[in-house]
mmCIF file of C-alpha atoms in Angstrom:
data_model
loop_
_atom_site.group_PDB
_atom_site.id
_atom_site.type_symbol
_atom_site.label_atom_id
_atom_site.label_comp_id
_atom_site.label_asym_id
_atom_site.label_seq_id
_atom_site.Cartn_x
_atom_site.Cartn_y
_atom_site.Cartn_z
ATOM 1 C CA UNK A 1 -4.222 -44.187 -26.720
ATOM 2 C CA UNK A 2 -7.086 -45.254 -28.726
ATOM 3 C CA UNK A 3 -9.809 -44.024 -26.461
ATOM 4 C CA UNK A 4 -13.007 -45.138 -28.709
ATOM 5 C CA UNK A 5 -11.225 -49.099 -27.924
ATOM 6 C CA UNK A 6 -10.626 -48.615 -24.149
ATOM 7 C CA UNK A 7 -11.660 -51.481 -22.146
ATOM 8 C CA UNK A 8 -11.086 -53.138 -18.825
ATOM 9 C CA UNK A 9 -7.369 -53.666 -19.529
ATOM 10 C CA UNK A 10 -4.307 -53.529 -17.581
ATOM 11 C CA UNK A 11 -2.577 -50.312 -18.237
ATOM 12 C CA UNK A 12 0.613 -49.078 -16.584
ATOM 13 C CA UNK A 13 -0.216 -45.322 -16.382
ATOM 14 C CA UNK A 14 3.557 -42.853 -15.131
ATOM 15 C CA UNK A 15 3.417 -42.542 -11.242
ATOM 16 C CA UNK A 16 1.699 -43.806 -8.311
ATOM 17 C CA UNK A 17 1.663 -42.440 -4.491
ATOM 18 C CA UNK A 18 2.989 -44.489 -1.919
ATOM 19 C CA UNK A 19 3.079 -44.101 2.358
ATOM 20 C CA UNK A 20 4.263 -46.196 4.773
ATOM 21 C CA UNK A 21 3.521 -46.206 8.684
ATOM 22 C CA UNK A 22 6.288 -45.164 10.862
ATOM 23 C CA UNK A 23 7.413 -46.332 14.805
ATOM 24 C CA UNK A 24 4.828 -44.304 16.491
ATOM 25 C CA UNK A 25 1.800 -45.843 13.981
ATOM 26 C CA UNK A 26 1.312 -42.793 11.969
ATOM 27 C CA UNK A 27 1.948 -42.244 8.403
ATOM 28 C CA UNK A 28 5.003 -40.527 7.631
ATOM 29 C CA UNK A 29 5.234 -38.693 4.601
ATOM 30 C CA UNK A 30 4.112 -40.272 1.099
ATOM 31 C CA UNK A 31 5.410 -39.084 -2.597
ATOM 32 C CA UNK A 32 4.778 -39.772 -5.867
ATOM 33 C CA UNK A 33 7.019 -42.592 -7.399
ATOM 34 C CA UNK A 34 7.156 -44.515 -10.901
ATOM 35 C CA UNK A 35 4.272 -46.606 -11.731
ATOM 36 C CA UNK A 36 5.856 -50.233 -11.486
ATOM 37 C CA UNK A 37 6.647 -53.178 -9.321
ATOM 38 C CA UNK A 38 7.072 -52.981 -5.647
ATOM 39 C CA UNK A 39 8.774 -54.571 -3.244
ATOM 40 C CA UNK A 40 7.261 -56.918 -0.750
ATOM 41 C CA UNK A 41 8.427 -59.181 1.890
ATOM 42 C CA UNK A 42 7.855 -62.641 2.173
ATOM 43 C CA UNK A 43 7.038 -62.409 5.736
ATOM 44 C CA UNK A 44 4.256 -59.808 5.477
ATOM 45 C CA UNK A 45 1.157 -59.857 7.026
ATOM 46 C CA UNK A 46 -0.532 -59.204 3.916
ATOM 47 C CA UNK A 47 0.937 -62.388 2.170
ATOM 48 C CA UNK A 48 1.065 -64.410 4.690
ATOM 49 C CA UNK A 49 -2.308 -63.813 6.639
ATOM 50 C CA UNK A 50 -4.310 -61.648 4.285
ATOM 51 C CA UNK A 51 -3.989 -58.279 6.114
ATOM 52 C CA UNK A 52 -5.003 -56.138 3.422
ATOM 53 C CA UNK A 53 -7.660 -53.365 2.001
ATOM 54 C CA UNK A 54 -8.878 -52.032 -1.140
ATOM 55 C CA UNK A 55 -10.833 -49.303 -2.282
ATOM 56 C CA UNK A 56 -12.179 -48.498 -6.224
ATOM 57 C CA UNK A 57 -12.789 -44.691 -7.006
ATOM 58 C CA UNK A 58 -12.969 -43.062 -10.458
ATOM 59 C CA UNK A 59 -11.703 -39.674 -12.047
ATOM 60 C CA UNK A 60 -13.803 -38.439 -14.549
ATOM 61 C CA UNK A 61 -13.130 -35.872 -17.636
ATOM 62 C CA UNK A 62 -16.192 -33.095 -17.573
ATOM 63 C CA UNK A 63 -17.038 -31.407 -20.901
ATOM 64 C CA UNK A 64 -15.367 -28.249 -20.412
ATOM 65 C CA UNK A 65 -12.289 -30.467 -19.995
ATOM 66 C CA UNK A 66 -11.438 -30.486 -16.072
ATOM 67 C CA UNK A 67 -11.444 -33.394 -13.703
ATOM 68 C CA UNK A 68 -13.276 -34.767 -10.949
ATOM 69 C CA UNK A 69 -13.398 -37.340 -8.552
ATOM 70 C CA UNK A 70 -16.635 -38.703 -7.178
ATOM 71 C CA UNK A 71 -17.097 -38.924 -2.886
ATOM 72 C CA UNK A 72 -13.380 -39.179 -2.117
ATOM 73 C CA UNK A 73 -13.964 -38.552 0.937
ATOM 74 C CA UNK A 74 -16.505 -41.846 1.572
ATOM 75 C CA UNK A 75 -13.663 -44.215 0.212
ATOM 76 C CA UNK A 76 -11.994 -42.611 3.278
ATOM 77 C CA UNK A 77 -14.050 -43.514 5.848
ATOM 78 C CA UNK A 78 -14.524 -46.882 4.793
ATOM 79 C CA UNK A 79 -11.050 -47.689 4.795
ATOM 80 C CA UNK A 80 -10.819 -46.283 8.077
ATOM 81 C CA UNK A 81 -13.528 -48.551 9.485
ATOM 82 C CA UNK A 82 -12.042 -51.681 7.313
ATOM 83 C CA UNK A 83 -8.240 -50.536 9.015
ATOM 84 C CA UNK A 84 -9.882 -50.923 12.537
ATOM 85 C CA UNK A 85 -11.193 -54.268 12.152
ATOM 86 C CA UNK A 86 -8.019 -55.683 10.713
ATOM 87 C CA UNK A 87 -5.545 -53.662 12.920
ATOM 88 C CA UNK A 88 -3.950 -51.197 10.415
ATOM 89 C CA UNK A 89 -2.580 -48.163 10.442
ATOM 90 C CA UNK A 90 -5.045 -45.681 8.678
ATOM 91 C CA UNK A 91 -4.544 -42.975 7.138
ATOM 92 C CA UNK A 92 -6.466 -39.357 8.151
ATOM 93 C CA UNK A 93 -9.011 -37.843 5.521
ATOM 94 C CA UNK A 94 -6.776 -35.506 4.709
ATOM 95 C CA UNK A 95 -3.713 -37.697 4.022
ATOM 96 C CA UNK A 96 -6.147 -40.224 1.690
ATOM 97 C CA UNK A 97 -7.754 -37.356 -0.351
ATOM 98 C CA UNK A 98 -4.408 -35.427 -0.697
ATOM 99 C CA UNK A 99 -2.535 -38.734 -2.197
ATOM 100 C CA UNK A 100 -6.106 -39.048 -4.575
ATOM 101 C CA UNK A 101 -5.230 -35.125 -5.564
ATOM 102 C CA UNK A 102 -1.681 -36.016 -6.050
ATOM 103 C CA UNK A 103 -1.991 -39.285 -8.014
ATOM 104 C CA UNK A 104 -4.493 -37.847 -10.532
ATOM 105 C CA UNK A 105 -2.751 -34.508 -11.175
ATOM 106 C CA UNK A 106 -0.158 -37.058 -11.592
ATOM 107 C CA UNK A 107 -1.726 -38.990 -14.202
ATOM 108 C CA UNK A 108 -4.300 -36.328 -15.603
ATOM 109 C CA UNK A 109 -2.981 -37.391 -19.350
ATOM 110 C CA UNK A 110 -4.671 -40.925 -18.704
ATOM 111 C CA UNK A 111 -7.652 -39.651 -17.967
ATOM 112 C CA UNK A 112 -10.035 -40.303 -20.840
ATOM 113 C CA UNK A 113 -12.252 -37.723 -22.604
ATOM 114 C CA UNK A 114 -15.449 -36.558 -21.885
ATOM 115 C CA UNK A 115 -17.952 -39.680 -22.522
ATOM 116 C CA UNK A 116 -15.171 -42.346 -23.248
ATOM 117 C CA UNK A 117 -14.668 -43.587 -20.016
ATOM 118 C CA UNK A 118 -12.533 -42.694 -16.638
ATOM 119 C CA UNK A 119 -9.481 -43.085 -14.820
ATOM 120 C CA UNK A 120 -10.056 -45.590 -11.908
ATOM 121 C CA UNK A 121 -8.041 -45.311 -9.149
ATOM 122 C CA UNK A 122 -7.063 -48.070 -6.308
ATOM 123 C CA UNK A 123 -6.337 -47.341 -2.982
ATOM 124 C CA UNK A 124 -4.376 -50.446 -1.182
ATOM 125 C CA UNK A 125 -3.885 -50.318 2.068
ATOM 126 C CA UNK A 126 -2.166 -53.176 3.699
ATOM 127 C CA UNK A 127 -0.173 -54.704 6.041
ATOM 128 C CA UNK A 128 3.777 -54.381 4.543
ATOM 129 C CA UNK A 129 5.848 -55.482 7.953
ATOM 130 C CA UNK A 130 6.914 -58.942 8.620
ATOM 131 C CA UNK A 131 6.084 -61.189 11.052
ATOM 132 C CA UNK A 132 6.289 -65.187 11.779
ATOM 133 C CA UNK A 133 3.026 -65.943 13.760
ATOM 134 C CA UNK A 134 -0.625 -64.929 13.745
ATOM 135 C CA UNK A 135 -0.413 -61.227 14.381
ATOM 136 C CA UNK A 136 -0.877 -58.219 12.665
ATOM 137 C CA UNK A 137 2.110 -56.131 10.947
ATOM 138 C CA UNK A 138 4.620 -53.793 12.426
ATOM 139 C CA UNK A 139 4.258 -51.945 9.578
ATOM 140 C CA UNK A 140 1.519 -50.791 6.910
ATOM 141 C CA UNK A 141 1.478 -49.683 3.434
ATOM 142 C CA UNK A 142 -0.653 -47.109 2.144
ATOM 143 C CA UNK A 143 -0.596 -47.120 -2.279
ATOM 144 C CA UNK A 144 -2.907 -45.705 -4.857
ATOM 145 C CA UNK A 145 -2.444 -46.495 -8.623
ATOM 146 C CA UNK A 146 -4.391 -45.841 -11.694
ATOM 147 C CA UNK A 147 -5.931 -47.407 -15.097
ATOM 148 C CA UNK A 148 -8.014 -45.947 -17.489
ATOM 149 C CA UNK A 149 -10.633 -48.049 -18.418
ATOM 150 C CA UNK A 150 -14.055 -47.504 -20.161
ATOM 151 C CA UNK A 151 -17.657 -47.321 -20.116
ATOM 152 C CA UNK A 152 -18.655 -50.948 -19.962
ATOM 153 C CA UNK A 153 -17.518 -52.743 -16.823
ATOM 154 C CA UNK A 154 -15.912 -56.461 -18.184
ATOM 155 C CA UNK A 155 -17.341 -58.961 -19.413
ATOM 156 C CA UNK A 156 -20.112 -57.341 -19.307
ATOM 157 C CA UNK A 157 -21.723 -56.058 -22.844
ATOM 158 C CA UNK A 158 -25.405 -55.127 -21.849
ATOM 159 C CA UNK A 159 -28.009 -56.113 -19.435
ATOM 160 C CA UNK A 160 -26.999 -58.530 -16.581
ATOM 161 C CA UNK A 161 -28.355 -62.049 -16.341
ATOM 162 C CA UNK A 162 -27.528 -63.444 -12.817
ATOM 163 C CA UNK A 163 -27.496 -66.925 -11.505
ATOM 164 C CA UNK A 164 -28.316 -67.212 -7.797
ATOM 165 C CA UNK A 165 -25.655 -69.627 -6.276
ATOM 166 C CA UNK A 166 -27.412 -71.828 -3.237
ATOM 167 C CA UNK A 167 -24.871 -73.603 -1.840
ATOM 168 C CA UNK A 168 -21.322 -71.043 -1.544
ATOM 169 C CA UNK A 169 -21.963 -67.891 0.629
ATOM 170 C CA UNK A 170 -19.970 -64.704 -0.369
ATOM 171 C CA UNK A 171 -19.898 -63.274 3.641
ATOM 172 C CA UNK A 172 -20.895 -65.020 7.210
ATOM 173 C CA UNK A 173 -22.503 -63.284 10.317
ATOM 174 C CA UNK A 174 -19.572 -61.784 12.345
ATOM 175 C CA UNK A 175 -17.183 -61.724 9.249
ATOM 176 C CA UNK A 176 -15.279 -59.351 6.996
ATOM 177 C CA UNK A 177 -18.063 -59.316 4.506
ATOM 178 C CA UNK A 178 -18.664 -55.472 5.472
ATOM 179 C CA UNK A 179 -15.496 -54.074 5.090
ATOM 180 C CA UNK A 180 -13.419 -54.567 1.853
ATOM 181 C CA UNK A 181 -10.994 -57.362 2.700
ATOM 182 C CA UNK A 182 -8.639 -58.713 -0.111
ATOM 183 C CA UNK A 183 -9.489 -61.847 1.093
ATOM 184 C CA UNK A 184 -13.432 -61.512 0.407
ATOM 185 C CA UNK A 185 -12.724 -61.553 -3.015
ATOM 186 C CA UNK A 186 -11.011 -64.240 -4.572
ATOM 187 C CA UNK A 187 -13.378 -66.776 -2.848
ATOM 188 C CA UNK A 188 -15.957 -65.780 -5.653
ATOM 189 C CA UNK A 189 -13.676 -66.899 -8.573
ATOM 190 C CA UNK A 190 -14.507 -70.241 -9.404
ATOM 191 C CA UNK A 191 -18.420 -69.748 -8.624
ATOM 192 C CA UNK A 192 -18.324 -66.893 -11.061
ATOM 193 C CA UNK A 193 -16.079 -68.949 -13.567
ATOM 194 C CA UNK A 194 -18.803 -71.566 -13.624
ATOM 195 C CA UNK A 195 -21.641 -69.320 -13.913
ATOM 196 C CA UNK A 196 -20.339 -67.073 -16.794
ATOM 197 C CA UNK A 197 -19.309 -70.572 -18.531
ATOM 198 C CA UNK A 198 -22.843 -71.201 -18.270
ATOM 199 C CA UNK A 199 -23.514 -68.141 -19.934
ATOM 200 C CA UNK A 200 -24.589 -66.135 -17.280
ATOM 201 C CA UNK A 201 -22.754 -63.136 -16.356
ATOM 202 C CA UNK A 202 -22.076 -63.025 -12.723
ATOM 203 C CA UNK A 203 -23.433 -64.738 -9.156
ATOM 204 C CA UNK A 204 -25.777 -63.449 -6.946
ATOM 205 C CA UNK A 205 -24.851 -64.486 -3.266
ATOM 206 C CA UNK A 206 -27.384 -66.246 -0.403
ATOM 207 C CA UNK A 207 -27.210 -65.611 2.627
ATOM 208 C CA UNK A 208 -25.239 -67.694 4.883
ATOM 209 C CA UNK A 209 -27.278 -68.976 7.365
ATOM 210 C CA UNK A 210 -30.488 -69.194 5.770
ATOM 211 C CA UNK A 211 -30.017 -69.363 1.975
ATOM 212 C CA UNK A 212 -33.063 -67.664 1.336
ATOM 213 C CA UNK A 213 -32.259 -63.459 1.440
ATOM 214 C CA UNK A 214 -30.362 -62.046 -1.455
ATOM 215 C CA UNK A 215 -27.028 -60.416 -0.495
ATOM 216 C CA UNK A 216 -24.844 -59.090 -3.108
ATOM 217 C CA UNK A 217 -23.502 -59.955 -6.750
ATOM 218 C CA UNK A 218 -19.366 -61.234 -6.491
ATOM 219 C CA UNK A 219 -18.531 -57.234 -6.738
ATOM 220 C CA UNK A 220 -21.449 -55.191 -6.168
ATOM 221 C CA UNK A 221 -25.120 -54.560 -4.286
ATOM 222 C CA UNK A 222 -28.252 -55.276 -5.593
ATOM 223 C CA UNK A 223 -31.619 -53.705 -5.597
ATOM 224 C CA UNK A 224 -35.383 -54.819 -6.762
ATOM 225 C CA UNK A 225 -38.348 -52.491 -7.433
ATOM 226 C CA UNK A 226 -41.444 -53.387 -6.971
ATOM 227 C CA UNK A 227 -44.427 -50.633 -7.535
ATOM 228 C CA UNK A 228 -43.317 -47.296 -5.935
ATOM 229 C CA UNK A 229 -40.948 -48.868 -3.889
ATOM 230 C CA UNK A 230 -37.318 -49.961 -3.883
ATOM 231 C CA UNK A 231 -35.293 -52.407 -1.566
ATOM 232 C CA UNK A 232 -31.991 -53.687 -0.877
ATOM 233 C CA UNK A 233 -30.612 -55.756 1.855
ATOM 234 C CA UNK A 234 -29.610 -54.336 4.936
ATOM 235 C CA UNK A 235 -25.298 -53.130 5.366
ATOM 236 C CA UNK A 236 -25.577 -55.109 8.575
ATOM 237 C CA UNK A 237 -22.196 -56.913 8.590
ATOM 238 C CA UNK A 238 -22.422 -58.988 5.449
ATOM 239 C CA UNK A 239 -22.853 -56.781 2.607
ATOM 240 C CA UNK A 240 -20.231 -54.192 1.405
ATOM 241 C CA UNK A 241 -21.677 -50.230 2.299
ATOM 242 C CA UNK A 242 -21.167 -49.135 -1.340
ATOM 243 C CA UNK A 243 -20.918 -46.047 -1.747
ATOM 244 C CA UNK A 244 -22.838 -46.096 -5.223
ATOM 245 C CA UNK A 245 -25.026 -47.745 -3.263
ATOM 246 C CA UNK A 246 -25.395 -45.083 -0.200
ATOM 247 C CA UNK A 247 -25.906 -42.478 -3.423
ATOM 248 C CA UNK A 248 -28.700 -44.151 -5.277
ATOM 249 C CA UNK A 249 -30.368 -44.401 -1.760
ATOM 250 C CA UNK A 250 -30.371 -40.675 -1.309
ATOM 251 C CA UNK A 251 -31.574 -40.150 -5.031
ATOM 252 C CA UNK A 252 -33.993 -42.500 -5.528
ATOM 253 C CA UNK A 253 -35.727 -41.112 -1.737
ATOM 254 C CA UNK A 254 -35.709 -37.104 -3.356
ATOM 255 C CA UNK A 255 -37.044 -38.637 -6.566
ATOM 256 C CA UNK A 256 -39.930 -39.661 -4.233
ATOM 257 C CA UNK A 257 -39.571 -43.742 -3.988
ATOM 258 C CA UNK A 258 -39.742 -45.101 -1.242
ATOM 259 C CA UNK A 259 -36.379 -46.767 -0.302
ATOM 260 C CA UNK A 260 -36.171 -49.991 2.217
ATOM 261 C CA UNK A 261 -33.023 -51.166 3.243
ATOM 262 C CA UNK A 262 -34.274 -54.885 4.647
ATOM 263 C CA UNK A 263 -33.848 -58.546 4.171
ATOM 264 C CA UNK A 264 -35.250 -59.240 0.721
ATOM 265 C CA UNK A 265 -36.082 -62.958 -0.058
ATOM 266 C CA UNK A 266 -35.371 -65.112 -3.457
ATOM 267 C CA UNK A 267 -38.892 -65.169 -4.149
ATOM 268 C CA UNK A 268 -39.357 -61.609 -3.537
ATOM 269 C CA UNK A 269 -36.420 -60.431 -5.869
ATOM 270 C CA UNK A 270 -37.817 -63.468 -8.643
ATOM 271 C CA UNK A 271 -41.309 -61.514 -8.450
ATOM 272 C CA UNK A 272 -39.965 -57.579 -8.849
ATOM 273 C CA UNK A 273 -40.524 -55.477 -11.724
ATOM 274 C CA UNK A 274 -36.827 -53.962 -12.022
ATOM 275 C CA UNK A 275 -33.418 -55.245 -10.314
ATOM 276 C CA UNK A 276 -30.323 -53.403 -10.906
ATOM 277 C CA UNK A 277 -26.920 -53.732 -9.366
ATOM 278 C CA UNK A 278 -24.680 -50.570 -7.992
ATOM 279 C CA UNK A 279 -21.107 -50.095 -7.742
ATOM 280 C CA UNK A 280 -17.907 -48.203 -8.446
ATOM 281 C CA UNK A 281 -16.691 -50.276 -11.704
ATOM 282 C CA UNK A 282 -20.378 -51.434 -12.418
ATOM 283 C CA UNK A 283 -22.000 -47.695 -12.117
ATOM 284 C CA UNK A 284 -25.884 -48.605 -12.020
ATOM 285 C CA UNK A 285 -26.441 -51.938 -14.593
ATOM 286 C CA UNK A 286 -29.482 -53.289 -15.063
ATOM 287 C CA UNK A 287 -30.798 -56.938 -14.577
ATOM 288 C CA UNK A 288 -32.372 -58.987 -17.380
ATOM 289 C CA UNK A 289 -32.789 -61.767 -15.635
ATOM 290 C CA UNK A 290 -32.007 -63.967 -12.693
ATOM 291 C CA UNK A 291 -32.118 -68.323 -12.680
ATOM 292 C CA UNK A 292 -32.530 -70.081 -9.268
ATOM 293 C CA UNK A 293 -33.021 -73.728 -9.622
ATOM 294 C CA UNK A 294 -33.905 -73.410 -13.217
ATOM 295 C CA UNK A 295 -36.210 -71.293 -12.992
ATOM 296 C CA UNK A 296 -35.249 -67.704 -14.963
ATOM 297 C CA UNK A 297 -37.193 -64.541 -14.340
ATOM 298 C CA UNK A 298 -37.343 -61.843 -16.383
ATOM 299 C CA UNK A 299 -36.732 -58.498 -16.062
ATOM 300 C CA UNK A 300 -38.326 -55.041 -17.348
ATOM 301 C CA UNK A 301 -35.091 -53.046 -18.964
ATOM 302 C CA UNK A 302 -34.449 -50.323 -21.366
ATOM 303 C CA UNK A 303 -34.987 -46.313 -21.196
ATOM 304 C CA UNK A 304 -38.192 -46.571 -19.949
ATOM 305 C CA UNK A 305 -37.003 -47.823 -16.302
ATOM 306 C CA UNK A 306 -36.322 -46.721 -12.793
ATOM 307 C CA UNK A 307 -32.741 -47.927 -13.380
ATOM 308 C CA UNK A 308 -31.699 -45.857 -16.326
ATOM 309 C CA UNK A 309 -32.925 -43.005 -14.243
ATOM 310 C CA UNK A 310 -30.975 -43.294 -11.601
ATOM 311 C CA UNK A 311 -27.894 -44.346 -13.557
ATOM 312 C CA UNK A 312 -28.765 -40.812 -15.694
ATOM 313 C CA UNK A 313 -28.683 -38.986 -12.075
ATOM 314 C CA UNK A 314 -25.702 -40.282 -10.665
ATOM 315 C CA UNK A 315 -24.095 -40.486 -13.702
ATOM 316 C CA UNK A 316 -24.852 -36.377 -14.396
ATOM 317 C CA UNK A 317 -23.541 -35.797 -10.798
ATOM 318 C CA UNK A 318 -19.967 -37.322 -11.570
ATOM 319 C CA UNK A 319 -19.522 -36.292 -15.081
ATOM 320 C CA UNK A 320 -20.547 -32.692 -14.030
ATOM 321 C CA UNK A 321 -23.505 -32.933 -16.575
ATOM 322 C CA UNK A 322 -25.981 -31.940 -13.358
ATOM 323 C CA UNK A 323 -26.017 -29.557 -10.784
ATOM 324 C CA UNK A 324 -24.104 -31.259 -8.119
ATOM 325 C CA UNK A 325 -26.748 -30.381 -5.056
ATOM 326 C CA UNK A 326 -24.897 -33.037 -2.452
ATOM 327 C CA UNK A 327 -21.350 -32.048 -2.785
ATOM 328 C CA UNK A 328 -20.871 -34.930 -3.603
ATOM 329 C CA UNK A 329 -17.882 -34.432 -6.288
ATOM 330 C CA UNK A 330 -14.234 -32.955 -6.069
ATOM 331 C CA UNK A 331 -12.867 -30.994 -8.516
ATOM 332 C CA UNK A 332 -9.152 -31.080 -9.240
ATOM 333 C CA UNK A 333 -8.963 -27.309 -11.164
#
């Protein structure tokens, strides 16, 4: 593996862990099996009806060689919460972080070197049993798999430019848009297509009711600075709790900004000084610049900003750079 040309490709690293519900709705045991194919039925809930979960997580290299993997236990919880609302079998903290352990020990080889990128891991979680009208499945499937992949997320070679999309809405009031549903996904391919083959590199979503508050970029949450003081929209149903997100929050708030978490309007975000977007595969990435009916703003970027900061903080924390003072980070030897 040349690791100085890793990118965002598809890699089939050696094994992957895989647990399916039993009779009583627990998860019997899971093991470790070949990285490869699997078989689904035709019937399943997940194909036929959507019934499905993901989760993104990385596995980082530190300098002194070892591994770690950043808030494990936060990809947990939100699966759990996402499992309720679609009526799937879950599976306990221990069980999730365990299979994590398993599946990078696993796969440790494919985990890149310090600096040269990470081993992302994908939690699936979805519903495997058959069925022939609207209801959910019998049975559910519980599978984590891994691909190294490197610094820069695709697609996406420096500072964002963004193109604010007014008429299709990533998430509606009362929705899935707070949990992450397979199915909130794919709805954001052909806006994106059309932005990025207008040069931009990726949406960011209106509201759906109002088309007036940001909400979130196709695949991760946005923030704006202004002064002293930082905002992002509200996790109130629409917007995916990310869990980059929930860190830069608690950062940015003991680096003494002051953090909102409210409805932030077009205008507002148009008028900021700094906007950056969070995420798992995105890390912290800075905005250039965002166009809303023609109209491009410009963003301050570069070392100098609140953004490279905070990616330098959180980044530390998960390399194992900085001292680690939330416990945030689980070590694997």
């Amino acid at each position: 593996m040349d690791w100085e040309k890793i990118g965002y490709d598809v890699i089939s690293t050696d094994e992957m862990y895989i647990m399916k519900s039993c009779e009583d709705g627990r998860f019997c045991e899971g093991c470790l099996i070949p990285y490869g194919p699997i078989l689904v039925n035709p019937n399943s809930a997940v194909l036929n009806y959507g019934q499905g979960l993901f989760e993104g997580m990385k596995a980082y290299r530190r300098k002194d060689g070892g591994i770690q993997i950043f808030r494990p236990q936060e990809n947990a919880l939100r699966m759990q919460m996402g499992a309720e609302r679609l009526l799937l079998c879950a599976p306990s903290l221990q069980q999730y972080v365990d299979a994590i352990k398993q599946v990078v020990a696993a796969n440790k080889r494919w985990v890149p070197p310090y600096g040269k990128g990470s081993l992302y891991l994908r939690p699936l979680l979805f519903g495997s049993g058959g069925v022939m009208g609207l209801a959910p499945a019998p049975q559910t499937t519980f599978l984590v798999y891994t691909n190294p992949i490197g610094n820069k997320y695709k697609g996406h070679s420096g500072d964002l430019n963004l193109f604010i999309e007014p008429n299709f809405a990533r998430a509606y009031p009362g929705g899935t848009g707070g949990i992450k549903n397979i199915s909130n996904y794919s709805p954001v391919f052909q806006v994106a297509k059309e932005a990025k083959a207008k040069g931009f590199s990726d949406v960011l979503f209106l509201d759906a009711v109002e088309h007036k508050y940001i909400e979130e970029v196709s695949s991760c949450n946005a923030f704006i600075l202004k002064g002293n003081v930082i905002s992002t929209p509200p996790a109130s149903g629409t917007i995916l709790p990310g869990i980059t997100r929930k860190s830069i929050i608690q950062v940015a708030r003991d680096l003494g900004y002051q953090v909102e978490e409210r409805r932030v309007s077009v205008e507002e975000a148009l008028n900021a000084d700094e906007v950056f977007c969070t995420g798992t595969a995105v890390g912290v990435s800075p905005v250039h610049s965002i166009t809303y009916q023609n109209k491009k703003a410009d963003f301050k970027t570069g070392e100098q900003t609140v953004a490279k900061k905070l990616f330098d903080m959180i980044r530390g924390i998960q390399v194992g750079d900085l001292e680690d003072k939330y416990s945030w980070t689980l070590k694997l030897d």
